[in-house]
Each structure stands twice: as C-alpha cells, then as structure tokens.
Amino acid sequence: MVEGNIIMKLSEAIGELLVATEADGRSPRTVADYEQKLALLVDFMGDRGLEEIVVGDLRRFVAYLRGREGRYVGHPNRDQIEGGLSIASVAGYVRAVKRLFNFLYEEEIIEANPARKLRTPKPGRGEPKAITADDFVRLLDATEGDSLVNRRDRALVLFLADTGCRVGGVVNLKTSEVDITKQVARVTEKGNHTRVVPFSRTTGRALAAWLEVRPAVAYDHVFINLGNRGGAALTTNGVRQVLRRLKRRSGAKGPVNPHSFRHGFAREYLLNGGDLASLADLLGHRDVKTTWASYAIFRMDELCVKHGRHSPVAVMGRRGDLVEDSGPSPGYCR
C-alpha cells in the first residue's frame, strides 16, 4: 500500500501483525512463532514492498519449504539438523503466511490478498503420541513413598493424566485455584485463557496429601521446586526434568513428556466411551475439529475394539438378535 509515497515493507507488515497479536492477548509463544516463521519469508523473498507480492511468490516460498534439506534453519533456540521439513511443519509456515496477509487485508493495508488462494498442506494423521497406560502405572509406582518429592511427583503425574491440561496450566496453578472438595481446578493456559477442569477422587487425595506437607513459601503455586531453587514455582522445564527422572527410575519405554499426558488423557477418554464434543471442552478447544485432528488417533486394533463395542450389528449379535456364525472371525479384528 502506498500512503504519501511511503510503501510498507514486508518486515514492517510483520511488525504490525506481531503488535496486534500481542494486543489481542495471544500468548508470547504464539507471537514468537509468527516472528520466527515469517522471518524466513523475508529471508526468502527479500524485504520488498507489499504491493509487489503476488500469490506466485508465496507458492514459490511453499515449494522452497517442501524442498529444504535442513530443519530449524535460523531457529533462535535449536541447532540446525539434517532432514527435510515435515508436512505438519510446512503447514505451520503456510498458516503463519495466511494469517499475515489476512490481517493486512482486514486492516485495509493491502487492497488484495495474495494468500487467499494459497493452500495449506494437510498432514497425515500419524501414530498416537500418548503415554501408554502401562507406562503411566510404572511412573506412579516410581512415586510410592511419603517423602516431599514423592508426594509432589505423584500429585503432578496424576493431575497431568487426569485433566489433560497443558503444562503451562499446570505450572501456573495456584493453591487458591484448587478445590479438593468439589474436585475442580481453575487453570490458565496459552493466551491467558482460564477454564475449570474436573479431576477424580484419586487425584484429589494425591493433591491433598501433597498440599498437607508442601513447604510454606512465598509462592502460591501448587507445584514448587524442591531442589536448589526450593520454594520457587516449578517451571515447564522443571516438569520435564521430573518426568525424565521418573522415566529413568520406572523403566517406562514410550513417550513420557507433558504433552504425552494430554494425548493419553484424550485417547483413553475416547476409548472408554467419552464423546468428542465433551472432550473438546475438557481440553479447552474452541473447535472440535482441532480435537479430532490432534487427539482422536487410534491404532487399528483399538478401532476394532471400539467397533466391537458400538457397531449396531455387533450389539445385536451380543443380544442374540442375530444368528452368529460359530467359525473364527476373519481379518484384522479377530
């Protein structure tokens, strides 16, 4: 756009988006993600004027991303490694580009949106990333005992598994935001969104046992550091360290990280008969499509179990309404 012979450059437009994103109350992580991804767009295209950019330029950028041979190029916190970008990573860049030009069009900074026809790649739905039930039990066994560390770790593991909260909500949780009697907690997660999550009696007992002996410190956080920084709120990295230590001690084999608990909660909720709509509410998703795309991922044997429980023909067969063939079941779902 030209105003008094002043042409807004691409870098300036990105700056405007970052300010607007922060003003809208989005999380610092979201702002940093836009900044990192769109900086690569400037590196690729040059800091040209907005009126020079057409959809073909943006498509060439996407083609460049698909053909890259390294990951984390120019990333502020990660070293570059060999290997092309995943489709999910390319899709993340495309979403950032579309957000930029949608914003510029909505703000009437540009008269036409060159990203309107840009297609976002659709990643395939891979294998589940959840902690397994067996590994979860192993972790719990590793927290047996009445020491301060064991009580805290047991409450932490159960709260992660029982609520599906993001790690940010867990580390920000205050003692005043936990109601043991009503079995609910008020958590604040990405973008400063606050929601109420329920938890089970088992988790409530573990929380009560921890809060009973939790040292009196200046911080009001539920989960505090008991090491060299004793009394300070446990950080996101601190939670990861706790889980890594428990994984080593327990002999757990699969993924054990804060987000694996969120995946595990979602998968077990659905496998046990919970519905997608209520799961979306529990996870704090605004759109049930997000829940489906990210968490409703099952292996074939799990789909077979769900099919056997809920298929109308299978239900009628169990009731005796249909004549069953006594032979072995063919195919995968035996």
mmCIF file of C-alpha atoms in Angstrom:
data_model
loop_
_atom_site.group_PDB
_atom_site.id
_atom_site.type_symbol
_atom_site.label_atom_id
_atom_site.label_comp_id
_atom_site.label_asym_id
_atom_site.label_seq_id
_atom_site.Cartn_x
_atom_site.Cartn_y
_atom_site.Cartn_z
ATOM 1 C CA MET A 1 0.000 0.000 0.000
ATOM 2 C CA VAL A 2 1.210 3.486 -0.808
ATOM 3 C CA GLU A 3 0.480 6.401 1.534
ATOM 4 C CA GLY A 4 2.122 9.676 0.570
ATOM 5 C CA ASN A 5 4.741 7.783 -1.469
ATOM 6 C CA ILE A 6 5.563 5.623 1.570
ATOM 7 C CA ILE A 7 5.471 1.916 0.725
ATOM 8 C CA MET A 8 5.102 -0.538 3.622
ATOM 9 C CA LYS A 9 7.791 -3.190 3.531
ATOM 10 C CA LEU A 10 7.208 -6.845 4.341
ATOM 11 C CA SER A 11 9.211 -6.617 7.580
ATOM 12 C CA GLU A 12 7.153 -3.628 8.702
ATOM 13 C CA ALA A 13 3.939 -5.513 7.982
ATOM 14 C CA ILE A 14 5.151 -8.430 10.084
ATOM 15 C CA GLY A 15 5.897 -5.997 12.910
ATOM 16 C CA GLU A 16 2.336 -4.692 12.721
ATOM 17 C CA LEU A 17 0.976 -8.246 12.948
ATOM 18 C CA LEU A 18 3.137 -9.064 15.974
ATOM 19 C CA VAL A 19 1.955 -5.958 17.832
ATOM 20 C CA ALA A 20 -1.689 -6.737 17.005
ATOM 21 C CA THR A 21 -1.254 -10.373 18.080
ATOM 22 C CA GLU A 22 0.189 -9.297 21.422
ATOM 23 C CA ALA A 23 -2.536 -6.669 21.868
ATOM 24 C CA ASP A 24 -5.183 -9.324 21.252
ATOM 25 C CA GLY A 25 -3.908 -11.217 24.286
ATOM 26 C CA ARG A 26 -2.318 -14.115 22.424
ATOM 27 C CA SER A 27 0.473 -15.940 24.211
ATOM 28 C CA PRO A 28 4.137 -14.864 23.890
ATOM 29 C CA ARG A 29 4.754 -18.272 22.352
ATOM 30 C CA THR A 30 2.285 -17.502 19.527
ATOM 31 C CA VAL A 31 3.917 -14.128 18.897
ATOM 32 C CA ALA A 32 7.381 -15.720 18.824
ATOM 33 C CA ASP A 33 6.163 -18.461 16.491
ATOM 34 C CA TYR A 34 4.815 -15.912 13.982
ATOM 35 C CA GLU A 35 8.040 -13.922 14.242
ATOM 36 C CA GLN A 36 10.271 -16.949 13.621
ATOM 37 C CA LYS A 37 8.256 -18.333 10.714
ATOM 38 C CA LEU A 38 7.684 -15.025 8.945
ATOM 39 C CA ALA A 39 11.354 -14.044 9.267
ATOM 40 C CA LEU A 40 12.075 -16.929 6.908
ATOM 41 C CA LEU A 41 9.583 -15.442 4.430
ATOM 42 C CA VAL A 42 11.577 -12.186 4.452
ATOM 43 C CA ASP A 43 14.843 -14.108 4.025
ATOM 44 C CA PHE A 44 13.407 -15.933 1.023
ATOM 45 C CA MET A 45 11.633 -13.051 -0.715
ATOM 46 C CA GLY A 46 13.657 -10.075 0.413
ATOM 47 C CA ASP A 47 12.207 -7.116 2.268
ATOM 48 C CA ARG A 48 10.153 -5.911 -0.646
ATOM 49 C CA GLY A 49 7.102 -3.684 -0.747
ATOM 50 C CA LEU A 50 3.749 -5.356 -0.092
ATOM 51 C CA GLU A 51 2.280 -4.285 -3.425
ATOM 52 C CA GLU A 52 4.947 -6.326 -5.230
ATOM 53 C CA ILE A 53 3.938 -9.640 -3.652
ATOM 54 C CA VAL A 54 1.638 -11.958 -5.617
ATOM 55 C CA VAL A 55 0.341 -15.457 -4.976
ATOM 56 C CA GLY A 56 3.035 -16.953 -7.211
ATOM 57 C CA ASP A 57 5.706 -15.605 -4.855
ATOM 58 C CA LEU A 58 4.027 -17.258 -1.890
ATOM 59 C CA ARG A 59 3.685 -20.550 -3.760
ATOM 60 C CA ARG A 60 7.391 -20.468 -4.581
ATOM 61 C CA PHE A 61 8.060 -19.997 -0.856
ATOM 62 C CA VAL A 62 5.978 -23.083 -0.056
ATOM 63 C CA ALA A 63 7.808 -25.050 -2.757
ATOM 64 C CA TYR A 64 11.095 -23.937 -1.193
ATOM 65 C CA LEU A 65 9.912 -25.181 2.229
ATOM 66 C CA ARG A 66 8.954 -28.556 0.775
ATOM 67 C CA GLY A 67 12.368 -28.910 -0.849
ATOM 68 C CA ARG A 68 14.504 -27.873 2.106
ATOM 69 C CA GLU A 69 17.074 -30.352 3.367
ATOM 70 C CA GLY A 70 17.577 -28.954 6.884
ATOM 71 C CA ARG A 71 15.388 -28.339 9.919
ATOM 72 C CA TYR A 72 15.479 -25.428 12.370
ATOM 73 C CA VAL A 73 17.397 -23.196 9.947
ATOM 74 C CA GLY A 74 17.755 -19.855 11.719
ATOM 75 C CA HIS A 75 15.818 -21.045 14.768
ATOM 76 C CA PRO A 76 16.775 -18.973 17.852
ATOM 77 C CA ASN A 77 16.794 -21.907 20.295
ATOM 78 C CA ARG A 78 17.561 -25.045 18.292
ATOM 79 C CA ASP A 79 20.537 -26.245 16.283
ATOM 80 C CA GLN A 80 20.078 -26.985 12.601
ATOM 81 C CA ILE A 81 19.854 -30.686 11.757
ATOM 82 C CA GLU A 82 19.685 -32.649 8.536
ATOM 83 C CA GLY A 83 16.339 -33.772 7.099
ATOM 84 C CA GLY A 84 13.512 -32.027 5.281
ATOM 85 C CA LEU A 85 10.557 -30.359 6.926
ATOM 86 C CA SER A 86 7.536 -32.484 7.752
ATOM 87 C CA ILE A 87 4.212 -31.686 6.121
ATOM 88 C CA ALA A 88 2.992 -30.511 9.530
ATOM 89 C CA SER A 89 5.885 -28.018 9.722
ATOM 90 C CA VAL A 90 5.233 -26.735 6.199
ATOM 91 C CA ALA A 91 1.562 -26.332 7.100
ATOM 92 C CA GLY A 92 2.585 -24.264 10.133
ATOM 93 C CA TYR A 93 4.547 -21.869 7.928
ATOM 94 C CA VAL A 94 1.651 -21.574 5.477
ATOM 95 C CA ARG A 95 -0.780 -20.783 8.294
ATOM 96 C CA ALA A 96 1.531 -18.020 9.512
ATOM 97 C CA VAL A 97 1.745 -16.534 5.993
ATOM 98 C CA LYS A 98 -2.023 -16.679 5.546
ATOM 99 C CA ARG A 99 -2.522 -15.060 8.956
ATOM 100 C CA LEU A 100 -0.215 -12.212 7.968
ATOM 101 C CA PHE A 101 -1.968 -11.406 4.708
ATOM 102 C CA ASN A 102 -5.445 -11.954 6.116
ATOM 103 C CA PHE A 103 -4.561 -9.437 8.831
ATOM 104 C CA LEU A 104 -3.206 -6.934 6.291
ATOM 105 C CA TYR A 105 -6.350 -7.279 4.161
ATOM 106 C CA GLU A 106 -8.697 -6.947 7.154
ATOM 107 C CA GLU A 107 -6.822 -3.828 8.274
ATOM 108 C CA GLU A 108 -7.107 -2.432 4.730
ATOM 109 C CA ILE A 109 -3.337 -2.150 4.466
ATOM 110 C CA ILE A 110 -3.492 -4.106 1.196
ATOM 111 C CA GLU A 111 -6.292 -3.992 -1.374
ATOM 112 C CA ALA A 112 -5.994 -7.620 -2.487
ATOM 113 C CA ASN A 113 -4.976 -10.705 -0.523
ATOM 114 C CA PRO A 114 -2.309 -12.729 -2.379
ATOM 115 C CA ALA A 115 -2.562 -15.562 0.187
ATOM 116 C CA ARG A 116 -6.283 -16.126 -0.423
ATOM 117 C CA LYS A 117 -5.646 -18.932 -2.921
ATOM 118 C CA LEU A 118 -2.678 -20.380 -1.054
ATOM 119 C CA ARG A 119 -3.443 -23.939 0.015
ATOM 120 C CA THR A 120 -2.416 -25.245 3.416
ATOM 121 C CA PRO A 121 -0.919 -28.774 3.193
ATOM 122 C CA LYS A 122 -2.883 -31.331 5.149
ATOM 123 C CA PRO A 123 -0.632 -33.512 7.315
ATOM 124 C CA GLY A 124 -1.440 -37.180 7.579
ATOM 125 C CA ARG A 125 -2.697 -38.478 10.901
ATOM 126 C CA GLY A 126 0.231 -40.393 12.342
ATOM 127 C CA GLU A 127 0.708 -42.827 15.179
ATOM 128 C CA PRO A 128 -0.545 -41.896 18.654
ATOM 129 C CA LYS A 129 1.880 -39.789 20.719
ATOM 130 C CA ALA A 130 0.302 -40.640 24.048
ATOM 131 C CA ILE A 131 1.845 -42.122 27.136
ATOM 132 C CA THR A 132 0.680 -45.724 27.421
ATOM 133 C CA ALA A 133 -1.411 -46.995 30.305
ATOM 134 C CA ASP A 134 1.414 -49.363 31.295
ATOM 135 C CA ASP A 135 3.987 -46.569 31.381
ATOM 136 C CA PHE A 136 1.608 -44.385 33.392
ATOM 137 C CA VAL A 137 1.309 -47.123 36.032
ATOM 138 C CA ARG A 138 5.097 -47.521 36.065
ATOM 139 C CA LEU A 139 5.518 -43.792 36.721
ATOM 140 C CA LEU A 140 3.007 -43.900 39.557
ATOM 141 C CA ASP A 141 4.801 -46.863 41.103
ATOM 142 C CA ALA A 142 8.002 -44.818 40.978
ATOM 143 C CA THR A 143 6.365 -42.143 43.161
ATOM 144 C CA GLU A 144 5.481 -44.503 46.014
ATOM 145 C CA GLY A 145 6.523 -43.208 49.441
ATOM 146 C CA ASP A 146 5.775 -40.304 51.763
ATOM 147 C CA SER A 147 8.741 -38.052 51.059
ATOM 148 C CA LEU A 148 8.095 -34.490 49.899
ATOM 149 C CA VAL A 149 9.394 -35.278 46.426
ATOM 150 C CA ASN A 150 7.308 -38.443 46.072
ATOM 151 C CA ARG A 151 4.104 -36.733 47.229
ATOM 152 C CA ARG A 152 4.663 -33.830 44.852
ATOM 153 C CA ASP A 153 5.567 -36.063 41.922
ATOM 154 C CA ARG A 154 2.576 -38.360 42.473
ATOM 155 C CA ALA A 155 0.192 -35.397 42.578
ATOM 156 C CA LEU A 156 1.837 -33.953 39.450
ATOM 157 C CA VAL A 157 1.637 -37.187 37.438
ATOM 158 C CA LEU A 158 -1.992 -37.801 38.426
ATOM 159 C CA PHE A 159 -3.037 -34.206 37.702
ATOM 160 C CA LEU A 160 -1.444 -34.305 34.245
ATOM 161 C CA ALA A 161 -3.072 -37.655 33.428
ATOM 162 C CA ASP A 162 -6.473 -36.834 34.928
ATOM 163 C CA THR A 163 -7.074 -33.385 33.435
ATOM 164 C CA GLY A 164 -5.294 -33.330 30.078
ATOM 165 C CA CYS A 165 -4.024 -29.848 30.952
ATOM 166 C CA ARG A 166 -1.230 -28.213 29.029
ATOM 167 C CA VAL A 167 1.972 -27.945 31.010
ATOM 168 C CA GLY A 168 1.563 -24.160 31.180
ATOM 169 C CA GLY A 169 -1.696 -24.585 33.054
ATOM 170 C CA VAL A 170 -0.051 -26.977 35.497
ATOM 171 C CA VAL A 171 2.940 -24.770 36.366
ATOM 172 C CA ASN A 172 0.725 -21.682 36.732
ATOM 173 C CA LEU A 173 -1.777 -23.431 39.026
ATOM 174 C CA LYS A 174 -2.193 -21.719 42.426
ATOM 175 C CA THR A 175 -3.282 -23.366 45.664
ATOM 176 C CA SER A 176 -6.250 -20.973 45.805
ATOM 177 C CA GLU A 177 -7.420 -22.312 42.432
ATOM 178 C CA VAL A 178 -7.781 -25.919 43.598
ATOM 179 C CA ASP A 179 -10.983 -27.080 45.306
ATOM 180 C CA ILE A 180 -10.362 -30.557 46.682
ATOM 181 C CA THR A 181 -13.939 -30.921 47.954
ATOM 182 C CA LYS A 182 -15.573 -30.091 44.613
ATOM 183 C CA GLN A 183 -12.769 -31.850 42.689
ATOM 184 C CA VAL A 184 -12.164 -28.976 40.277
ATOM 185 C CA ALA A 185 -9.286 -26.639 39.487
ATOM 186 C CA ARG A 186 -9.139 -23.345 37.614
ATOM 187 C CA VAL A 187 -6.247 -23.369 35.151
ATOM 188 C CA THR A 188 -4.844 -20.593 32.974
ATOM 189 C CA GLU A 189 -3.172 -21.746 29.777
ATOM 190 C CA LYS A 190 -1.995 -20.388 26.413
ATOM 191 C CA GLY A 191 -3.222 -16.920 25.580
ATOM 192 C CA ASN A 192 -4.218 -16.399 29.236
ATOM 193 C CA HIS A 193 -7.398 -18.400 28.713
ATOM 194 C CA THR A 194 -8.857 -19.629 32.003
ATOM 195 C CA ARG A 195 -11.067 -22.683 32.348
ATOM 196 C CA VAL A 196 -12.265 -25.040 35.047
ATOM 197 C CA VAL A 197 -11.199 -28.689 34.859
ATOM 198 C CA PRO A 198 -12.528 -31.578 36.961
ATOM 199 C CA PHE A 199 -10.340 -34.246 38.500
ATOM 200 C CA SER A 200 -11.036 -37.621 40.093
ATOM 201 C CA ARG A 201 -11.111 -38.563 43.765
ATOM 202 C CA THR A 202 -7.783 -40.369 43.372
ATOM 203 C CA THR A 203 -6.116 -37.210 42.102
ATOM 204 C CA GLY A 204 -7.827 -35.172 44.818
ATOM 205 C CA ARG A 205 -6.375 -37.425 47.510
ATOM 206 C CA ALA A 206 -2.890 -37.119 45.995
ATOM 207 C CA LEU A 207 -3.199 -33.317 45.821
ATOM 208 C CA ALA A 208 -4.403 -33.165 49.424
ATOM 209 C CA ALA A 209 -1.524 -35.380 50.566
ATOM 210 C CA TRP A 210 0.958 -33.077 48.812
ATOM 211 C CA LEU A 211 -0.584 -29.790 49.959
ATOM 212 C CA GLU A 212 -0.614 -31.110 53.527
ATOM 213 C CA VAL A 213 3.195 -31.214 53.586
ATOM 214 C CA ARG A 214 4.028 -28.607 50.941
ATOM 215 C CA PRO A 215 6.530 -26.160 52.472
ATOM 216 C CA ALA A 216 5.200 -22.711 53.327
ATOM 217 C CA VAL A 217 6.882 -20.450 50.786
ATOM 218 C CA ALA A 218 6.301 -17.051 49.236
ATOM 219 C CA TYR A 219 4.979 -18.599 46.026
ATOM 220 C CA ASP A 220 1.320 -19.679 45.919
ATOM 221 C CA HIS A 221 1.888 -22.245 43.170
ATOM 222 C CA VAL A 222 0.742 -25.798 43.778
ATOM 223 C CA PHE A 223 3.833 -27.398 42.284
ATOM 224 C CA ILE A 224 7.067 -25.911 43.608
ATOM 225 C CA ASN A 225 10.720 -26.726 43.199
ATOM 226 C CA LEU A 226 12.244 -28.794 45.990
ATOM 227 C CA GLY A 227 15.835 -28.691 44.762
ATOM 228 C CA ASN A 228 18.400 -25.898 44.690
ATOM 229 C CA ARG A 229 15.658 -23.395 43.888
ATOM 230 C CA GLY A 230 13.468 -24.719 46.673
ATOM 231 C CA GLY A 231 10.234 -22.804 47.066
ATOM 232 C CA ALA A 232 10.137 -21.303 43.580
ATOM 233 C CA ALA A 233 7.356 -22.321 41.222
ATOM 234 C CA LEU A 234 8.157 -25.422 39.188
ATOM 235 C CA THR A 235 8.837 -24.341 35.599
ATOM 236 C CA THR A 236 7.880 -26.032 32.351
ATOM 237 C CA ASN A 237 11.418 -27.326 32.048
ATOM 238 C CA GLY A 238 11.253 -28.424 35.676
ATOM 239 C CA VAL A 239 8.208 -30.579 34.935
ATOM 240 C CA ARG A 240 10.055 -32.166 32.013
ATOM 241 C CA GLN A 241 13.010 -32.916 34.275
ATOM 242 C CA VAL A 242 10.728 -34.550 36.853
ATOM 243 C CA LEU A 243 9.190 -36.753 34.166
ATOM 244 C CA ARG A 244 12.581 -37.680 32.720
ATOM 245 C CA ARG A 245 13.781 -38.704 36.178
ATOM 246 C CA LEU A 246 10.657 -40.789 36.789
ATOM 247 C CA LYS A 247 11.002 -42.405 33.375
ATOM 248 C CA ARG A 248 14.556 -43.499 34.144
ATOM 249 C CA ARG A 249 13.561 -44.795 37.576
ATOM 250 C CA SER A 250 10.454 -46.619 36.383
ATOM 251 C CA GLY A 251 11.776 -48.162 33.176
ATOM 252 C CA ALA A 252 8.968 -46.655 31.089
ATOM 253 C CA LYS A 253 9.530 -47.345 27.385
ATOM 254 C CA GLY A 254 7.311 -44.963 25.433
ATOM 255 C CA PRO A 255 6.901 -41.173 25.272
ATOM 256 C CA VAL A 256 6.902 -39.506 28.692
ATOM 257 C CA ASN A 257 6.621 -35.736 28.420
ATOM 258 C CA PRO A 258 3.948 -33.223 29.466
ATOM 259 C CA HIS A 259 2.106 -33.347 26.137
ATOM 260 C CA SER A 260 2.090 -37.150 26.053
ATOM 261 C CA PHE A 261 -0.181 -36.973 29.111
ATOM 262 C CA ARG A 262 -2.567 -34.660 27.235
ATOM 263 C CA HIS A 263 -2.635 -37.117 24.336
ATOM 264 C CA GLY A 264 -3.048 -40.009 26.760
ATOM 265 C CA PHE A 265 -5.981 -38.364 28.518
ATOM 266 C CA ALA A 266 -7.726 -37.676 25.222
ATOM 267 C CA ARG A 267 -7.218 -41.167 23.788
ATOM 268 C CA GLU A 268 -8.269 -43.007 26.937
ATOM 269 C CA TYR A 269 -11.296 -40.730 27.296
ATOM 270 C CA LEU A 270 -12.454 -41.654 23.806
ATOM 271 C CA LEU A 271 -11.524 -45.333 24.113
ATOM 272 C CA ASN A 272 -13.577 -45.531 27.312
ATOM 273 C CA GLY A 273 -16.669 -44.189 25.555
ATOM 274 C CA GLY A 274 -16.356 -40.425 26.024
ATOM 275 C CA ASP A 275 -17.623 -38.237 23.189
ATOM 276 C CA LEU A 276 -15.590 -35.833 21.086
ATOM 277 C CA ALA A 277 -17.644 -32.727 21.943
ATOM 278 C CA SER A 278 -17.196 -33.022 25.715
ATOM 279 C CA LEU A 279 -13.518 -33.897 25.219
ATOM 280 C CA ALA A 280 -13.043 -30.656 23.274
ATOM 281 C CA ASP A 281 -14.490 -28.736 26.233
ATOM 282 C CA LEU A 282 -12.252 -30.558 28.701
ATOM 283 C CA LEU A 283 -9.149 -29.844 26.611
ATOM 284 C CA GLY A 284 -10.058 -26.185 26.146
ATOM 285 C CA HIS A 285 -10.502 -26.377 22.370
ATOM 286 C CA ARG A 286 -12.779 -23.866 20.688
ATOM 287 C CA ASP A 287 -13.304 -26.105 17.676
ATOM 288 C CA VAL A 288 -13.997 -29.835 17.908
ATOM 289 C CA LYS A 289 -12.109 -30.270 14.616
ATOM 290 C CA THR A 290 -8.886 -29.447 16.467
ATOM 291 C CA THR A 291 -9.610 -32.219 18.954
ATOM 292 C CA TRP A 292 -10.338 -34.737 16.214
ATOM 293 C CA ALA A 293 -7.271 -33.866 14.144
ATOM 294 C CA SER A 294 -4.800 -33.915 17.034
ATOM 295 C CA TYR A 295 -6.072 -36.477 19.518
ATOM 296 C CA ALA A 296 -8.661 -38.838 18.007
ATOM 297 C CA ILE A 297 -5.926 -41.030 16.544
ATOM 298 C CA PHE A 298 -6.197 -44.783 17.077
ATOM 299 C CA ARG A 299 -4.329 -47.868 16.023
ATOM 300 C CA MET A 300 -6.227 -50.480 14.027
ATOM 301 C CA ASP A 301 -6.545 -52.850 16.973
ATOM 302 C CA GLU A 302 -8.072 -50.030 19.055
ATOM 303 C CA LEU A 303 -10.552 -49.223 16.287
ATOM 304 C CA CYS A 304 -11.506 -52.895 16.220
ATOM 305 C CA VAL A 305 -12.268 -52.821 19.947
ATOM 306 C CA LYS A 306 -14.400 -49.685 19.568
ATOM 307 C CA HIS A 307 -16.160 -51.230 16.574
ATOM 308 C CA GLY A 308 -16.924 -54.360 18.581
ATOM 309 C CA ARG A 309 -18.431 -52.274 21.380
ATOM 310 C CA HIS A 310 -20.508 -49.879 19.337
ATOM 311 C CA SER A 311 -21.296 -51.376 15.912
ATOM 312 C CA PRO A 312 -25.096 -51.947 15.677
ATOM 313 C CA VAL A 313 -24.544 -55.408 14.192
ATOM 314 C CA ALA A 314 -22.112 -56.364 16.979
ATOM 315 C CA VAL A 315 -24.561 -55.099 19.634
ATOM 316 C CA MET A 316 -27.457 -57.011 18.076
ATOM 317 C CA GLY A 317 -25.281 -60.124 17.921
ATOM 318 C CA ARG A 318 -24.495 -59.901 21.649
ATOM 319 C CA ARG A 319 -28.195 -59.538 22.407
ATOM 320 C CA GLY A 320 -28.948 -62.668 20.429
ATOM 321 C CA ASP A 321 -30.990 -60.834 17.799
ATOM 322 C CA LEU A 322 -28.801 -62.264 15.018
ATOM 323 C CA VAL A 323 -27.658 -65.781 14.249
ATOM 324 C CA GLU A 324 -23.901 -65.833 14.773
ATOM 325 C CA ASP A 325 -21.506 -67.884 12.650
ATOM 326 C CA SER A 326 -19.556 -70.098 15.040
ATOM 327 C CA GLY A 327 -16.408 -70.000 12.890
ATOM 328 C CA PRO A 328 -13.358 -67.831 13.641
ATOM 329 C CA SER A 329 -13.542 -64.136 12.833
ATOM 330 C CA PRO A 330 -11.643 -63.321 9.610
ATOM 331 C CA GLY A 331 -9.455 -60.319 9.016
ATOM 332 C CA TYR A 332 -7.707 -57.979 11.439
ATOM 333 C CA CYS A 333 -10.409 -57.722 14.111
ATOM 334 C CA ARG A 334 -10.353 -61.288 15.399
#
